[in-house]
mmCIF file of C-alpha atoms in Angstrom:
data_model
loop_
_atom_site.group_PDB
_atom_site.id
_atom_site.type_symbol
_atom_site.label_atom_id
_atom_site.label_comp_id
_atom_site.label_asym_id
_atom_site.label_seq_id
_atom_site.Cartn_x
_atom_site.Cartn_y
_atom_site.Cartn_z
ATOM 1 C CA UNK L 1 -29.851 -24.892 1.483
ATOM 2 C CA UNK L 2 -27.006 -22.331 2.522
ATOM 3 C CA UNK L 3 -26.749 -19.032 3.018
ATOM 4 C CA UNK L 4 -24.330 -16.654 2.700
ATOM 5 C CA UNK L 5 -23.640 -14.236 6.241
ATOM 6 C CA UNK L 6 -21.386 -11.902 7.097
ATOM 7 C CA UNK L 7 -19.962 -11.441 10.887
ATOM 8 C CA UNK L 8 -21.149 -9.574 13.389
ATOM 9 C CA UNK L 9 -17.590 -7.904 13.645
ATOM 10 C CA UNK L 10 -17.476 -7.124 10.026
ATOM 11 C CA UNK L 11 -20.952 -5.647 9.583
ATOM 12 C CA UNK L 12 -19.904 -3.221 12.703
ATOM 13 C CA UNK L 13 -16.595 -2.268 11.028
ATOM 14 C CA UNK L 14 -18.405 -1.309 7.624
ATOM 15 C CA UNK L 15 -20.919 0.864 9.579
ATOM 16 C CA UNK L 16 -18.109 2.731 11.384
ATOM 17 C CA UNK L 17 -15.940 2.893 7.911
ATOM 18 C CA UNK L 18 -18.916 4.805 6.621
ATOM 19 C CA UNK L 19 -18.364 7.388 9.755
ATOM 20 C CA UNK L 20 -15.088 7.636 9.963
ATOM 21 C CA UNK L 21 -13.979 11.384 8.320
ATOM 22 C CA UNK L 22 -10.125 9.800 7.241
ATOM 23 C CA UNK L 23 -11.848 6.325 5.130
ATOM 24 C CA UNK L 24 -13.066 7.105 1.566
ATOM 25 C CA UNK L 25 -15.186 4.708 -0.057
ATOM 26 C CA UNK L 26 -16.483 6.145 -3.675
ATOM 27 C CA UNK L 27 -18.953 4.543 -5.515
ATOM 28 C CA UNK L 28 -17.448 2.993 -8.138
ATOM 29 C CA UNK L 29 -18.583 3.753 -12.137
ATOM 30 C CA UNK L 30 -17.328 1.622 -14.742
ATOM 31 C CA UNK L 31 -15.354 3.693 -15.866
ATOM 32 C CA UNK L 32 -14.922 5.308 -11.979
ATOM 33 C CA UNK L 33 -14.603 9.432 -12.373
ATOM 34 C CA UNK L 34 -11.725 11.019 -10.951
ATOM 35 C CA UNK L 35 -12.054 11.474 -7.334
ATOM 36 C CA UNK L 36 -12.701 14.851 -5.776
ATOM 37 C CA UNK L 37 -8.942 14.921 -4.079
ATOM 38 C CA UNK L 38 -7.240 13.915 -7.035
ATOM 39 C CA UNK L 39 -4.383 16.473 -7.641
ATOM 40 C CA UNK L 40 -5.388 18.482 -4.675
ATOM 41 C CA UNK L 41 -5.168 15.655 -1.497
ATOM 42 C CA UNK L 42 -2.746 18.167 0.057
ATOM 43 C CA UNK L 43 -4.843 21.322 -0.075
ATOM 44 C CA UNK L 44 -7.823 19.979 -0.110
ATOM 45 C CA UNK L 45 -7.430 17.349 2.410
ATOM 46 C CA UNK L 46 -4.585 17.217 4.656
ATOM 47 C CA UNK L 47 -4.093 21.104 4.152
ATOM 48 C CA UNK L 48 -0.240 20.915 4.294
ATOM 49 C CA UNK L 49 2.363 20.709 1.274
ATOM 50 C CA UNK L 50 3.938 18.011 2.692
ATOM 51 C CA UNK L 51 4.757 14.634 0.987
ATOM 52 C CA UNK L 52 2.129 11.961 -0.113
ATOM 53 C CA UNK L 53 3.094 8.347 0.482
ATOM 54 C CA UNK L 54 0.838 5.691 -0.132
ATOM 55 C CA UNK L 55 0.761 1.915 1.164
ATOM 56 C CA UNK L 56 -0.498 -0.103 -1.365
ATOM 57 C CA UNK L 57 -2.747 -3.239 -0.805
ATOM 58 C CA UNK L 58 -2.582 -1.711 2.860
ATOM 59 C CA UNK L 59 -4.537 -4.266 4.956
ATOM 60 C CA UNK L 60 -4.811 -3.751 8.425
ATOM 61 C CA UNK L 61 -2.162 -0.648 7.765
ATOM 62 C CA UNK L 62 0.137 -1.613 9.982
ATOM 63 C CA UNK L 63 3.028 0.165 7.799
ATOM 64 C CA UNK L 64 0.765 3.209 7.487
ATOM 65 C CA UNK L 65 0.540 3.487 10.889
ATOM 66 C CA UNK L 66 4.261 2.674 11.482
ATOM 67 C CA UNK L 67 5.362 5.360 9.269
ATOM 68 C CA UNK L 68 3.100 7.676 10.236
ATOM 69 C CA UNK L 69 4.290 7.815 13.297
ATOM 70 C CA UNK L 70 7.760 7.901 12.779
ATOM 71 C CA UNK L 71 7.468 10.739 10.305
ATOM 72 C CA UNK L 72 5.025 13.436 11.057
ATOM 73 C CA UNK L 73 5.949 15.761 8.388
ATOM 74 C CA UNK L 74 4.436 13.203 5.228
ATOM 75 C CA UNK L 75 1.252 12.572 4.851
ATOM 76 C CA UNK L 76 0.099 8.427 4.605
ATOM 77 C CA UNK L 77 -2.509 6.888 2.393
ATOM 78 C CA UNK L 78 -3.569 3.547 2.784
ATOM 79 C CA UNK L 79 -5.320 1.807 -0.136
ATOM 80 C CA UNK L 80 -7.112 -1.638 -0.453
ATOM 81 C CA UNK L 81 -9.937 -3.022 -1.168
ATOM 82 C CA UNK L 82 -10.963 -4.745 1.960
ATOM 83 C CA UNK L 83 -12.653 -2.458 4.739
ATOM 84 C CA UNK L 84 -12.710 -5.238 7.289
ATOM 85 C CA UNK L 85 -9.089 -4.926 7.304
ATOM 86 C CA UNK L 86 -8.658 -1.326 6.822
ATOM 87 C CA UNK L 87 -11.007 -1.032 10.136
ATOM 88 C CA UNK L 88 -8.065 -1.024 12.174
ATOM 89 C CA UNK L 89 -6.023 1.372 10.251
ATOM 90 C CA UNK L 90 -8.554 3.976 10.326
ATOM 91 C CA UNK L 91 -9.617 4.135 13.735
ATOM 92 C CA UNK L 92 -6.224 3.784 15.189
ATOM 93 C CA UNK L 93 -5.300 7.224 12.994
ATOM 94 C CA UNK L 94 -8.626 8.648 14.366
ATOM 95 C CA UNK L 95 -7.508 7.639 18.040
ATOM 96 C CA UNK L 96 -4.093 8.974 17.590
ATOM 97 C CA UNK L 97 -5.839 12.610 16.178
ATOM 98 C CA UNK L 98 -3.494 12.062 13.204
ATOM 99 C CA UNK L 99 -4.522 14.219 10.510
ATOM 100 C CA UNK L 100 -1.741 13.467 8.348
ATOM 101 C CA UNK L 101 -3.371 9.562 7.881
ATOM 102 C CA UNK L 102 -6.379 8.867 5.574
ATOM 103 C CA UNK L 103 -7.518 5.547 3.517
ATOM 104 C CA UNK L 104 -9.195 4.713 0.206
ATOM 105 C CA UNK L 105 -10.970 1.668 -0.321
ATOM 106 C CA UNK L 106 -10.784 0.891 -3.807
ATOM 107 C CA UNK L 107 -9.022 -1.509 -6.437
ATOM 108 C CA UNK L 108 -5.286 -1.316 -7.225
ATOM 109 C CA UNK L 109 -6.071 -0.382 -10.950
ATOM 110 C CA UNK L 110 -8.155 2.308 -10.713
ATOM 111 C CA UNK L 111 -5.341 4.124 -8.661
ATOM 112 C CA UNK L 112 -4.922 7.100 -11.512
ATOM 113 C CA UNK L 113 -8.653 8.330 -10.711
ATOM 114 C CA UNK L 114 -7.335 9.302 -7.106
ATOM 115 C CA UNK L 115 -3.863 10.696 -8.066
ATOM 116 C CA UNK L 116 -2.853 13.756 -9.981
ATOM 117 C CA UNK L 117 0.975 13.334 -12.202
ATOM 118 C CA UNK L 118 3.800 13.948 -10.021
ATOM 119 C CA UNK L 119 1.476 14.058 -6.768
ATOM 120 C CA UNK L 120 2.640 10.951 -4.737
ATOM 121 C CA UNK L 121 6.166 11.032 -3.459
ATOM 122 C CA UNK L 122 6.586 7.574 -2.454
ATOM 123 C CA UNK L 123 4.888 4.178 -2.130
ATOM 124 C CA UNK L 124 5.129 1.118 -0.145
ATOM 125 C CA UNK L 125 4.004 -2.180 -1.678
ATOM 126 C CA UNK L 126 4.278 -4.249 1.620
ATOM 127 C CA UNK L 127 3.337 -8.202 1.050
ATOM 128 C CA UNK L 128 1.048 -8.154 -1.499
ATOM 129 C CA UNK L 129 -0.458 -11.641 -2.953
ATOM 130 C CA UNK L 130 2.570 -12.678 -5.403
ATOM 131 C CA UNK L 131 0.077 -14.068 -7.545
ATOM 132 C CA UNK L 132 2.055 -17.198 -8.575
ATOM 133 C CA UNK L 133 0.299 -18.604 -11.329
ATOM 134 C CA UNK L 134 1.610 -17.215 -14.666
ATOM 135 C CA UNK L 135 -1.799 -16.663 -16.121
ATOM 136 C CA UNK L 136 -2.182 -14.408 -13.485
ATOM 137 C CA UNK L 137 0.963 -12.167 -13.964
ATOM 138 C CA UNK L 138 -0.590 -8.858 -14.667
ATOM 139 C CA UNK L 139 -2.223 -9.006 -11.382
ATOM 140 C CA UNK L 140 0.701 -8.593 -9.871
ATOM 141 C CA UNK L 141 1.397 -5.552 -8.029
ATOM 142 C CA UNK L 142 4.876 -5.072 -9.989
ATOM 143 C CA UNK L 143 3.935 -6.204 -13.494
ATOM 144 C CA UNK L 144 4.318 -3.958 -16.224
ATOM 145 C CA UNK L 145 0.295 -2.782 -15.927
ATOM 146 C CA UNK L 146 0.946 -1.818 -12.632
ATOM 147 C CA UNK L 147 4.416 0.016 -13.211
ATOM 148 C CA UNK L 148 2.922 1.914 -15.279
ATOM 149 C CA UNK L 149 0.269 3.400 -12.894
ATOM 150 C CA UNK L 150 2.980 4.563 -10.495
ATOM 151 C CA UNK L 151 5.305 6.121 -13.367
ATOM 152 C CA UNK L 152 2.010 8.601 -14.144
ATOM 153 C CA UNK L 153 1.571 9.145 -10.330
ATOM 154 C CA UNK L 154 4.894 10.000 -9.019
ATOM 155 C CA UNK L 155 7.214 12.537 -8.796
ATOM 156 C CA UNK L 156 10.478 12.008 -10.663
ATOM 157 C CA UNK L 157 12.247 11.754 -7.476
ATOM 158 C CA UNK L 158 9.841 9.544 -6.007
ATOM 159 C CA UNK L 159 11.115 6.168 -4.177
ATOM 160 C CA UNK L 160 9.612 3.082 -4.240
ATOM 161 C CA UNK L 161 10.154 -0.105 -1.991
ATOM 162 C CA UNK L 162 8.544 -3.752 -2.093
ATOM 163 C CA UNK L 163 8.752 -6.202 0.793
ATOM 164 C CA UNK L 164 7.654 -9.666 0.395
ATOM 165 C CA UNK L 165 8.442 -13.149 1.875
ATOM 166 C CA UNK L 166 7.989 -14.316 -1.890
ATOM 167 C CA UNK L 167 11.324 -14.846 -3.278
ATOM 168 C CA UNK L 168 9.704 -15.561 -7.344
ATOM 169 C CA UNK L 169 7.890 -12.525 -6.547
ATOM 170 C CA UNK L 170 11.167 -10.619 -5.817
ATOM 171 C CA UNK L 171 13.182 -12.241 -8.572
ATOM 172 C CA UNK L 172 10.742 -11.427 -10.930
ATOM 173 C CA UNK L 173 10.589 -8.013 -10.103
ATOM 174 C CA UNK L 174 14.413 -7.557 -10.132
ATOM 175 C CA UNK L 175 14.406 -8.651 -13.670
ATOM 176 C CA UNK L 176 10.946 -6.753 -14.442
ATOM 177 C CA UNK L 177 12.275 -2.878 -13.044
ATOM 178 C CA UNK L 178 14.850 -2.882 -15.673
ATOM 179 C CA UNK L 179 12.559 -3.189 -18.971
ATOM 180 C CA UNK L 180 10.238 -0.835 -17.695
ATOM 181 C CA UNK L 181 11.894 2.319 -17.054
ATOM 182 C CA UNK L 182 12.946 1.929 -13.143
ATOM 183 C CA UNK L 183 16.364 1.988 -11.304
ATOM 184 C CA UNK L 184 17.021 -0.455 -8.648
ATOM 185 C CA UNK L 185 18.729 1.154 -5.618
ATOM 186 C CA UNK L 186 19.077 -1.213 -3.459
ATOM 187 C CA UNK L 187 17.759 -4.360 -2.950
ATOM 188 C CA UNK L 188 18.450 -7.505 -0.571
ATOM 189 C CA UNK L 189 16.829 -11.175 -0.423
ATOM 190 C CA UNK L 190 17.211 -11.155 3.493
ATOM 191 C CA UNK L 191 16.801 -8.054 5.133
ATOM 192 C CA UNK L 192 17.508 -9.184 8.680
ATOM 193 C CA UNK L 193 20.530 -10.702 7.894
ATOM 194 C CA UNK L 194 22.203 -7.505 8.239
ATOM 195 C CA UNK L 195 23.332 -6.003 11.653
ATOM 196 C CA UNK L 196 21.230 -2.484 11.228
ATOM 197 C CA UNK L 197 18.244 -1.977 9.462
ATOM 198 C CA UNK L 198 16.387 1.949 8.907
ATOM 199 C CA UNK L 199 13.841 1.926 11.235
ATOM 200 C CA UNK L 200 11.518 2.361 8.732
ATOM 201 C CA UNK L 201 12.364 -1.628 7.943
ATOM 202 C CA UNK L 202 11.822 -2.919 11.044
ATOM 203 C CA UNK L 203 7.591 -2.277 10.464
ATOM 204 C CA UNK L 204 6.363 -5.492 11.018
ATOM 205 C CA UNK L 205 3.005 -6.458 9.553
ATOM 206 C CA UNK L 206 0.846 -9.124 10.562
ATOM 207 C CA UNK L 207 1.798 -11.132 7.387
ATOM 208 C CA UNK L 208 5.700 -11.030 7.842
ATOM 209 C CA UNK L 209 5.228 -12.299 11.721
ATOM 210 C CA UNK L 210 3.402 -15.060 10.647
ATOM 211 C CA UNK L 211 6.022 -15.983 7.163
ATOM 212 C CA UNK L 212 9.079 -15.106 9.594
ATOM 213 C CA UNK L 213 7.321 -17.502 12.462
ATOM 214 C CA UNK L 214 7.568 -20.270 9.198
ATOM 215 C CA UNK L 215 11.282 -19.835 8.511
ATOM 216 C CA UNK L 216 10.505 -17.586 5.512
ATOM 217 C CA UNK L 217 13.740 -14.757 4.220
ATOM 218 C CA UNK L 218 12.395 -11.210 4.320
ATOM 219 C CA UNK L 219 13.254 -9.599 0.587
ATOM 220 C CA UNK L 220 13.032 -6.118 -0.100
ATOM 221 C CA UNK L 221 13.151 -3.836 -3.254
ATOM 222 C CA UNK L 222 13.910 0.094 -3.224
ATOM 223 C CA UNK L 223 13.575 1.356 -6.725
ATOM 224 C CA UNK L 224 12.697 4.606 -8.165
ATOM 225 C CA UNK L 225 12.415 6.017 -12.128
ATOM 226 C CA UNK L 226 15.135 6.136 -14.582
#
């Protein structure tokens, strides 16, 4: 017979996620209610009417942390669903006595019950799974579904970027932007081919050390709405 465990390490990091002031974890309702920041993060929450930029699929939130330090005047947002992961994130904001830093554990699709029209000012969809399979398209965090979710979330003048290691993944976006109301602004298959990169490239996640350590081209995506 087996039996199902879960580590040591992980059980500690979902105690302290339930402590930590900046990680939100709603219960989730089928369908989930609107949560109680939605429209109102900035006065309600980070008391400030400075920008909202999200990382999306966030991880260990290695780019929320990156940009949050570089640019104290936004205010970050890490989402996924994984609070092993986020663990890090969280307490290294907490450490750092960053207000301007909070998380949200939930899925990807129910991002509208967190975000108000025209509240988020730009996201960051850093590495995500490029679901390969076909069948599995829609789970893709640039499919048409997913689009979609960020047009009714964003200001008008909101910028988008993707960076992947995926080149399908970035092809398919390229042609994908187009149909559904989005205007490429600049995009590039290998980012570190050129001489100078914005600082705000040069973030380095966990995932793009270990596909750069293979040999694997660096493509990025910075789009915003038609």
């Amino acid at each position: 017979m087996y039996f199902c465990t879960v580590g040591k390490n992980k059980l500690k990091r979902f105690e302290e996620n339930a402590a930590f002031e900046n990680l939100f974890q709603p219960a989730v309702g089928f369908p989930p209610p609107d949560f109680k920041f939605k429209g109102q993060w900035r006065s309600l929450y980070f008391k400030n009417n400075n920008p909202i930029v999200l990382e999306l699929g966030c991880g260990r939130a290695e780019y929320t942390i990156g940009l949050a330090a570089m640019h104290p005047q936004c205010n970050y947002i890490g989402i996924d669903i994984k609070g092993a992961r986020m663990w890090r994130g969280a307490k290294t904001a907490l450490e750092n006595g960053w207000k301007h830093v909070a998380f949200v554990r939930t899925q990807m699709h129910f991002i509208e019950k967190y975000f108000a029209p025209n509240e988020v000012s730009e996201i960051w969809i850093t590495f995500p799974d490029p679901q390969p399979q076909e069948s599995r398209a829609r789970k893709r965090l640039t499919a048409p579904n997913y689009l979609n979710y960020y047009k009714n979330i964003c200001a008008p003048d909101a910028i988008l970027h993707l960076k992947t290691d995926n080149k399908p993944l970035y092809d398919y976006t390229l042609e994908t932007l187009p149909l559904n109301g989005f205007k490429i602004i600049d995009h590039q298959y290998d980012i570190y081919a050129k001489e100078k990169l914005k600082p705000e490239l040069t973030i380095k996640t966990t995932y793009e050390q270990l596909f750069e350590a293979k040999g694997e081209k660096i493509c990025y995506i910075k789009f915003g709405l038609a």
